[in-house]
Amino acid sequence: MDPNEPKDPDEPAPFPAARTTPSAARAELAPEVPTSAPDPEPDDRNDWIQSADAHDLPTREPRLKTLGRYAFPPEPPLDEEGEAARDRRWTSRTVIFATLFLLVFNSVSIQSWARQQEPGWITATVQQLSDVWTAQISQLGADQPREGVREAYETARDQRFPGQPDAPPPT
């Protein structure tokens, strides 16, 4: 395009040059939009509630979930006796688990307890059974965690600050 060519007065300029602010240019170029829509005439057949929120409307549940609810309905809530039975089962399982855990990982305590009791047929039997049990468990290596904790405790107990007298010998 030659800059010396005469320009058509009806042709718009490529960029607005005479404007002072960009917002004024945008306002002139923007089409007119009505600010408010006219109110529709009331319709007696319309059941739309103006104050309703779309999030309040019920949503459809997936079919598989509905089928599961009907095929496997939830159980009724437990009564007092049912809750007590459930609590007893939980307590029994916890006590059994703790007992088995201690039998495996703390079998030396049974030996110590049996040695502290008065001599008798029952205590002698318990002591012999605990000796056999401890020997079997030590072959599996289940006594190593207990021995490790015991050694760590004794090492920490025997630690002294510089200038502090030595620890008394264990009794």
PDB file of C-alpha atoms in Angstrom:
ATOM      1  CA  MET A   1       0.000   0.000   0.000  1.00  0.00           C
ATOM      2  CA  ASP A   2       1.331   3.379  -0.971  1.00  0.00           C
ATOM      3  CA  PRO A   3       1.167   6.059   1.746  1.00  0.00           C
ATOM      4  CA  ASN A   4       0.604   8.751  -0.894  1.00  0.00           C
ATOM      5  CA  GLU A   5      -2.646   7.212  -2.161  1.00  0.00           C
ATOM      6  CA  PRO A   6      -5.808   9.080  -1.278  1.00  0.00           C
ATOM      7  CA  LYS A   7      -7.819   7.467   1.486  1.00  0.00           C
ATOM      8  CA  ASP A   8     -11.487   6.721   1.440  1.00  0.00           C
ATOM      9  CA  PRO A   9     -13.203   8.810   4.142  1.00  0.00           C
ATOM     10  CA  ASP A  10     -15.718   6.028   4.881  1.00  0.00           C
ATOM     11  CA  GLU A  11     -12.993   3.432   5.516  1.00  0.00           C
ATOM     12  CA  PRO A  12     -12.185   3.059   9.227  1.00  0.00           C
ATOM     13  CA  ALA A  13      -8.659   3.537  10.411  1.00  0.00           C
ATOM     14  CA  PRO A  14      -6.792   0.368  11.447  1.00  0.00           C
ATOM     15  CA  PHE A  15      -6.255   1.710  14.972  1.00  0.00           C
ATOM     16  CA  PRO A  16      -8.251   4.413  16.737  1.00  0.00           C
ATOM     17  CA  ALA A  17      -5.893   7.391  16.881  1.00  0.00           C
ATOM     18  CA  ALA A  18      -8.018  10.221  18.242  1.00  0.00           C
ATOM     19  CA  ARG A  19      -9.145   8.502  21.383  1.00  0.00           C
ATOM     20  CA  THR A  20      -7.737   9.350  24.776  1.00  0.00           C
ATOM     21  CA  THR A  21      -8.283   6.129  26.756  1.00  0.00           C
ATOM     22  CA  PRO A  22      -8.498   2.480  25.749  1.00  0.00           C
ATOM     23  CA  SER A  23     -11.705   1.977  27.756  1.00  0.00           C
ATOM     24  CA  ALA A  24     -13.442   4.732  25.778  1.00  0.00           C
ATOM     25  CA  ALA A  25     -12.414   3.053  22.520  1.00  0.00           C
ATOM     26  CA  ARG A  26     -13.768  -0.263  23.728  1.00  0.00           C
ATOM     27  CA  ALA A  27     -17.024   1.353  24.762  1.00  0.00           C
ATOM     28  CA  GLU A  28     -17.496   2.872  21.306  1.00  0.00           C
ATOM     29  CA  LEU A  29     -16.685  -0.380  19.494  1.00  0.00           C
ATOM     30  CA  ALA A  30     -18.794  -2.627  21.736  1.00  0.00           C
ATOM     31  CA  PRO A  31     -22.336  -3.366  20.617  1.00  0.00           C
ATOM     32  CA  GLU A  32     -25.146  -2.168  22.796  1.00  0.00           C
ATOM     33  CA  VAL A  33     -26.401  -4.829  25.189  1.00  0.00           C
ATOM     34  CA  PRO A  34     -29.589  -4.332  27.136  1.00  0.00           C
ATOM     35  CA  THR A  35     -28.840  -4.151  30.850  1.00  0.00           C
ATOM     36  CA  SER A  36     -31.920  -6.032  31.992  1.00  0.00           C
ATOM     37  CA  ALA A  37     -34.207  -8.480  30.319  1.00  0.00           C
ATOM     38  CA  PRO A  38     -37.859  -7.616  30.184  1.00  0.00           C
ATOM     39  CA  ASP A  39     -39.926  -9.361  32.804  1.00  0.00           C
ATOM     40  CA  PRO A  40     -41.823 -12.310  31.349  1.00  0.00           C
ATOM     41  CA  GLU A  41     -45.542 -12.299  31.652  1.00  0.00           C
ATOM     42  CA  PRO A  42     -46.823 -14.475  34.504  1.00  0.00           C
ATOM     43  CA  ASP A  43     -47.765 -17.930  33.332  1.00  0.00           C
ATOM     44  CA  ASP A  44     -50.234 -19.897  35.406  1.00  0.00           C
ATOM     45  CA  ARG A  45     -49.028 -23.153  33.881  1.00  0.00           C
ATOM     46  CA  ASN A  46     -45.423 -22.574  35.042  1.00  0.00           C
ATOM     47  CA  ASP A  47     -44.570 -24.407  38.284  1.00  0.00           C
ATOM     48  CA  TRP A  48     -41.044 -23.009  38.549  1.00  0.00           C
ATOM     49  CA  ILE A  49     -40.161 -21.692  42.005  1.00  0.00           C
ATOM     50  CA  GLN A  50     -37.958 -18.633  41.766  1.00  0.00           C
ATOM     51  CA  SER A  51     -36.327 -19.220  45.171  1.00  0.00           C
ATOM     52  CA  ALA A  52     -35.399 -22.832  44.326  1.00  0.00           C
ATOM     53  CA  ASP A  53     -31.739 -23.800  44.129  1.00  0.00           C
ATOM     54  CA  ALA A  54     -30.660 -26.441  41.634  1.00  0.00           C
ATOM     55  CA  HIS A  55     -28.342 -27.984  44.241  1.00  0.00           C
ATOM     56  CA  ASP A  56     -31.339 -28.759  46.437  1.00  0.00           C
ATOM     57  CA  LEU A  57     -32.907 -30.999  43.826  1.00  0.00           C
ATOM     58  CA  PRO A  58     -32.624 -34.745  44.291  1.00  0.00           C
ATOM     59  CA  THR A  59     -30.154 -36.548  42.080  1.00  0.00           C
ATOM     60  CA  ARG A  60     -30.523 -40.028  40.655  1.00  0.00           C
ATOM     61  CA  GLU A  61     -28.603 -42.761  42.372  1.00  0.00           C
ATOM     62  CA  PRO A  62     -26.642 -45.170  40.127  1.00  0.00           C
ATOM     63  CA  ARG A  63     -28.654 -48.280  39.283  1.00  0.00           C
ATOM     64  CA  LEU A  64     -26.061 -50.684  40.647  1.00  0.00           C
ATOM     65  CA  LYS A  65     -26.066 -48.913  43.992  1.00  0.00           C
ATOM     66  CA  THR A  66     -29.859 -49.023  44.101  1.00  0.00           C
ATOM     67  CA  LEU A  67     -29.843 -52.718  43.270  1.00  0.00           C
ATOM     68  CA  GLY A  68     -27.277 -53.351  46.012  1.00  0.00           C
ATOM     69  CA  ARG A  69     -29.391 -51.489  48.554  1.00  0.00           C
ATOM     70  CA  TYR A  70     -32.408 -53.671  47.747  1.00  0.00           C
ATOM     71  CA  ALA A  71     -30.449 -56.921  47.429  1.00  0.00           C
ATOM     72  CA  PHE A  72     -28.443 -56.357  50.623  1.00  0.00           C
ATOM     73  CA  PRO A  73     -30.455 -54.050  52.876  1.00  0.00           C
ATOM     74  CA  PRO A  74     -28.630 -52.575  55.876  1.00  0.00           C
ATOM     75  CA  GLU A  75     -29.062 -54.412  59.135  1.00  0.00           C
ATOM     76  CA  PRO A  76     -31.219 -52.835  61.794  1.00  0.00           C
ATOM     77  CA  PRO A  77     -29.331 -51.084  64.575  1.00  0.00           C
ATOM     78  CA  LEU A  78     -28.224 -53.288  67.457  1.00  0.00           C
ATOM     79  CA  ASP A  79     -30.107 -53.271  70.695  1.00  0.00           C
ATOM     80  CA  GLU A  80     -28.374 -53.100  74.078  1.00  0.00           C
ATOM     81  CA  GLU A  81     -27.792 -56.845  74.247  1.00  0.00           C
ATOM     82  CA  GLY A  82     -26.317 -56.930  70.725  1.00  0.00           C
ATOM     83  CA  GLU A  83     -23.935 -54.077  71.508  1.00  0.00           C
ATOM     84  CA  ALA A  84     -22.798 -55.819  74.690  1.00  0.00           C
ATOM     85  CA  ALA A  85     -22.145 -59.054  72.772  1.00  0.00           C
ATOM     86  CA  ARG A  86     -20.152 -57.139  70.123  1.00  0.00           C
ATOM     87  CA  ASP A  87     -18.082 -55.458  72.845  1.00  0.00           C
ATOM     88  CA  ARG A  88     -17.382 -58.806  74.539  1.00  0.00           C
ATOM     89  CA  ARG A  89     -16.221 -60.319  71.234  1.00  0.00           C
ATOM     90  CA  TRP A  90     -13.902 -57.380  70.627  1.00  0.00           C
ATOM     91  CA  THR A  91     -12.467 -57.592  74.154  1.00  0.00           C
ATOM     92  CA  SER A  92     -11.972 -61.359  73.895  1.00  0.00           C
ATOM     93  CA  ARG A  93     -10.114 -61.025  70.594  1.00  0.00           C
ATOM     94  CA  THR A  94      -7.894 -58.276  71.998  1.00  0.00           C
ATOM     95  CA  VAL A  95      -6.988 -60.271  75.116  1.00  0.00           C
ATOM     96  CA  ILE A  96      -6.234 -63.405  73.076  1.00  0.00           C
ATOM     97  CA  PHE A  97      -4.056 -61.459  70.627  1.00  0.00           C
ATOM     98  CA  ALA A  98      -2.107 -59.759  73.458  1.00  0.00           C
ATOM     99  CA  THR A  99      -1.610 -63.096  75.235  1.00  0.00           C
ATOM    100  CA  LEU A 100      -0.277 -64.790  72.111  1.00  0.00           C
ATOM    101  CA  PHE A 101       1.990 -61.837  71.371  1.00  0.00           C
ATOM    102  CA  LEU A 102       3.459 -61.953  74.874  1.00  0.00           C
ATOM    103  CA  LEU A 103       3.822 -65.754  74.782  1.00  0.00           C
ATOM    104  CA  VAL A 104       5.940 -65.469  71.652  1.00  0.00           C
ATOM    105  CA  PHE A 105       7.957 -62.323  72.264  1.00  0.00           C
ATOM    106  CA  ASN A 106       8.194 -62.268  76.084  1.00  0.00           C
ATOM    107  CA  SER A 107       8.437 -65.924  77.088  1.00  0.00           C
ATOM    108  CA  VAL A 108      11.206 -65.190  79.615  1.00  0.00           C
ATOM    109  CA  SER A 109       8.660 -63.446  81.859  1.00  0.00           C
ATOM    110  CA  ILE A 110       6.836 -66.741  82.385  1.00  0.00           C
ATOM    111  CA  GLN A 111      10.103 -68.295  83.597  1.00  0.00           C
ATOM    112  CA  SER A 112      10.741 -65.376  85.947  1.00  0.00           C
ATOM    113  CA  TRP A 113       7.224 -65.555  87.342  1.00  0.00           C
ATOM    114  CA  ALA A 114       7.423 -69.335  87.890  1.00  0.00           C
ATOM    115  CA  ARG A 115      10.746 -68.988  89.745  1.00  0.00           C
ATOM    116  CA  GLN A 116       9.294 -66.372  92.114  1.00  0.00           C
ATOM    117  CA  GLN A 117       6.380 -68.580  93.240  1.00  0.00           C
ATOM    118  CA  GLU A 118       6.427 -70.913  96.248  1.00  0.00           C
ATOM    119  CA  PRO A 119       7.694 -74.398  95.370  1.00  0.00           C
ATOM    120  CA  GLY A 120       4.981 -76.855  94.544  1.00  0.00           C
ATOM    121  CA  TRP A 121       3.765 -79.274  91.954  1.00  0.00           C
ATOM    122  CA  ILE A 122       1.972 -76.614  89.838  1.00  0.00           C
ATOM    123  CA  THR A 123       4.812 -74.106  89.887  1.00  0.00           C
ATOM    124  CA  ALA A 124       7.386 -76.811  89.082  1.00  0.00           C
ATOM    125  CA  THR A 125       5.268 -77.908  86.107  1.00  0.00           C
ATOM    126  CA  VAL A 126       4.827 -74.315  84.886  1.00  0.00           C
ATOM    127  CA  GLN A 127       8.568 -73.691  85.247  1.00  0.00           C
ATOM    128  CA  GLN A 128       9.475 -76.811  83.228  1.00  0.00           C
ATOM    129  CA  LEU A 129       6.945 -75.953  80.503  1.00  0.00           C
ATOM    130  CA  SER A 130       8.234 -72.380  80.338  1.00  0.00           C
ATOM    131  CA  ASP A 131      11.839 -73.630  80.047  1.00  0.00           C
ATOM    132  CA  VAL A 132      10.878 -75.799  77.064  1.00  0.00           C
ATOM    133  CA  TRP A 133       8.765 -73.028  75.515  1.00  0.00           C
ATOM    134  CA  THR A 134      11.558 -70.448  75.882  1.00  0.00           C
ATOM    135  CA  ALA A 135      14.091 -72.822  74.312  1.00  0.00           C
ATOM    136  CA  GLN A 136      11.792 -73.428  71.326  1.00  0.00           C
ATOM    137  CA  ILE A 137      11.062 -69.709  70.870  1.00  0.00           C
ATOM    138  CA  SER A 138      14.764 -68.798  71.082  1.00  0.00           C
ATOM    139  CA  GLN A 139      15.482 -71.263  68.251  1.00  0.00           C
ATOM    140  CA  LEU A 140      13.034 -69.277  66.103  1.00  0.00           C
ATOM    141  CA  GLY A 141      14.751 -66.026  67.072  1.00  0.00           C
ATOM    142  CA  ALA A 142      11.629 -64.458  68.566  1.00  0.00           C
ATOM    143  CA  ASP A 143      13.546 -63.554  71.737  1.00  0.00           C
ATOM    144  CA  GLN A 144      15.994 -61.273  69.898  1.00  0.00           C
ATOM    145  CA  PRO A 145      13.793 -58.122  69.989  1.00  0.00           C
ATOM    146  CA  ARG A 146      13.414 -58.460  73.751  1.00  0.00           C
ATOM    147  CA  GLU A 147      17.159 -59.009  74.195  1.00  0.00           C
ATOM    148  CA  GLY A 148      17.910 -55.989  71.976  1.00  0.00           C
ATOM    149  CA  VAL A 149      15.642 -53.731  74.014  1.00  0.00           C
ATOM    150  CA  ARG A 150      17.165 -55.062  77.247  1.00  0.00           C
ATOM    151  CA  GLU A 151      20.736 -54.415  76.016  1.00  0.00           C
ATOM    152  CA  ALA A 152      19.817 -50.883  74.872  1.00  0.00           C
ATOM    153  CA  TYR A 153      18.294 -50.176  78.281  1.00  0.00           C
ATOM    154  CA  GLU A 154      21.354 -51.453  80.152  1.00  0.00           C
ATOM    155  CA  THR A 155      23.714 -49.458  77.903  1.00  0.00           C
ATOM    156  CA  ALA A 156      21.722 -46.260  78.466  1.00  0.00           C
ATOM    157  CA  ARG A 157      21.536 -46.945  82.209  1.00  0.00           C
ATOM    158  CA  ASP A 158      25.309 -47.386  82.461  1.00  0.00           C
ATOM    159  CA  GLN A 159      26.126 -44.151  80.621  1.00  0.00           C
ATOM    160  CA  ARG A 160      27.781 -41.496  82.816  1.00  0.00           C
ATOM    161  CA  PHE A 161      28.730 -37.860  82.395  1.00  0.00           C
ATOM    162  CA  PRO A 162      32.439 -36.989  82.545  1.00  0.00           C
ATOM    163  CA  GLY A 163      33.553 -36.853  86.184  1.00  0.00           C
ATOM    164  CA  GLN A 164      30.553 -38.829  87.406  1.00  0.00           C
ATOM    165  CA  PRO A 165      31.283 -42.017  89.417  1.00  0.00           C
ATOM    166  CA  ASP A 166      30.729 -45.386  87.754  1.00  0.00           C
ATOM    167  CA  ALA A 167      27.311 -47.004  87.880  1.00  0.00           C
ATOM    168  CA  PRO A 168      26.671 -49.442  90.719  1.00  0.00           C
ATOM    169  CA  PRO A 169      26.816 -53.087  89.623  1.00  0.00           C
ATOM    170  CA  PRO A 170      23.459 -54.680  88.789  1.00  0.00           C
ATOM    171  CA  THR A 171      21.920 -56.757  91.528  1.00  0.00           C
TER     172      THR A 171
END
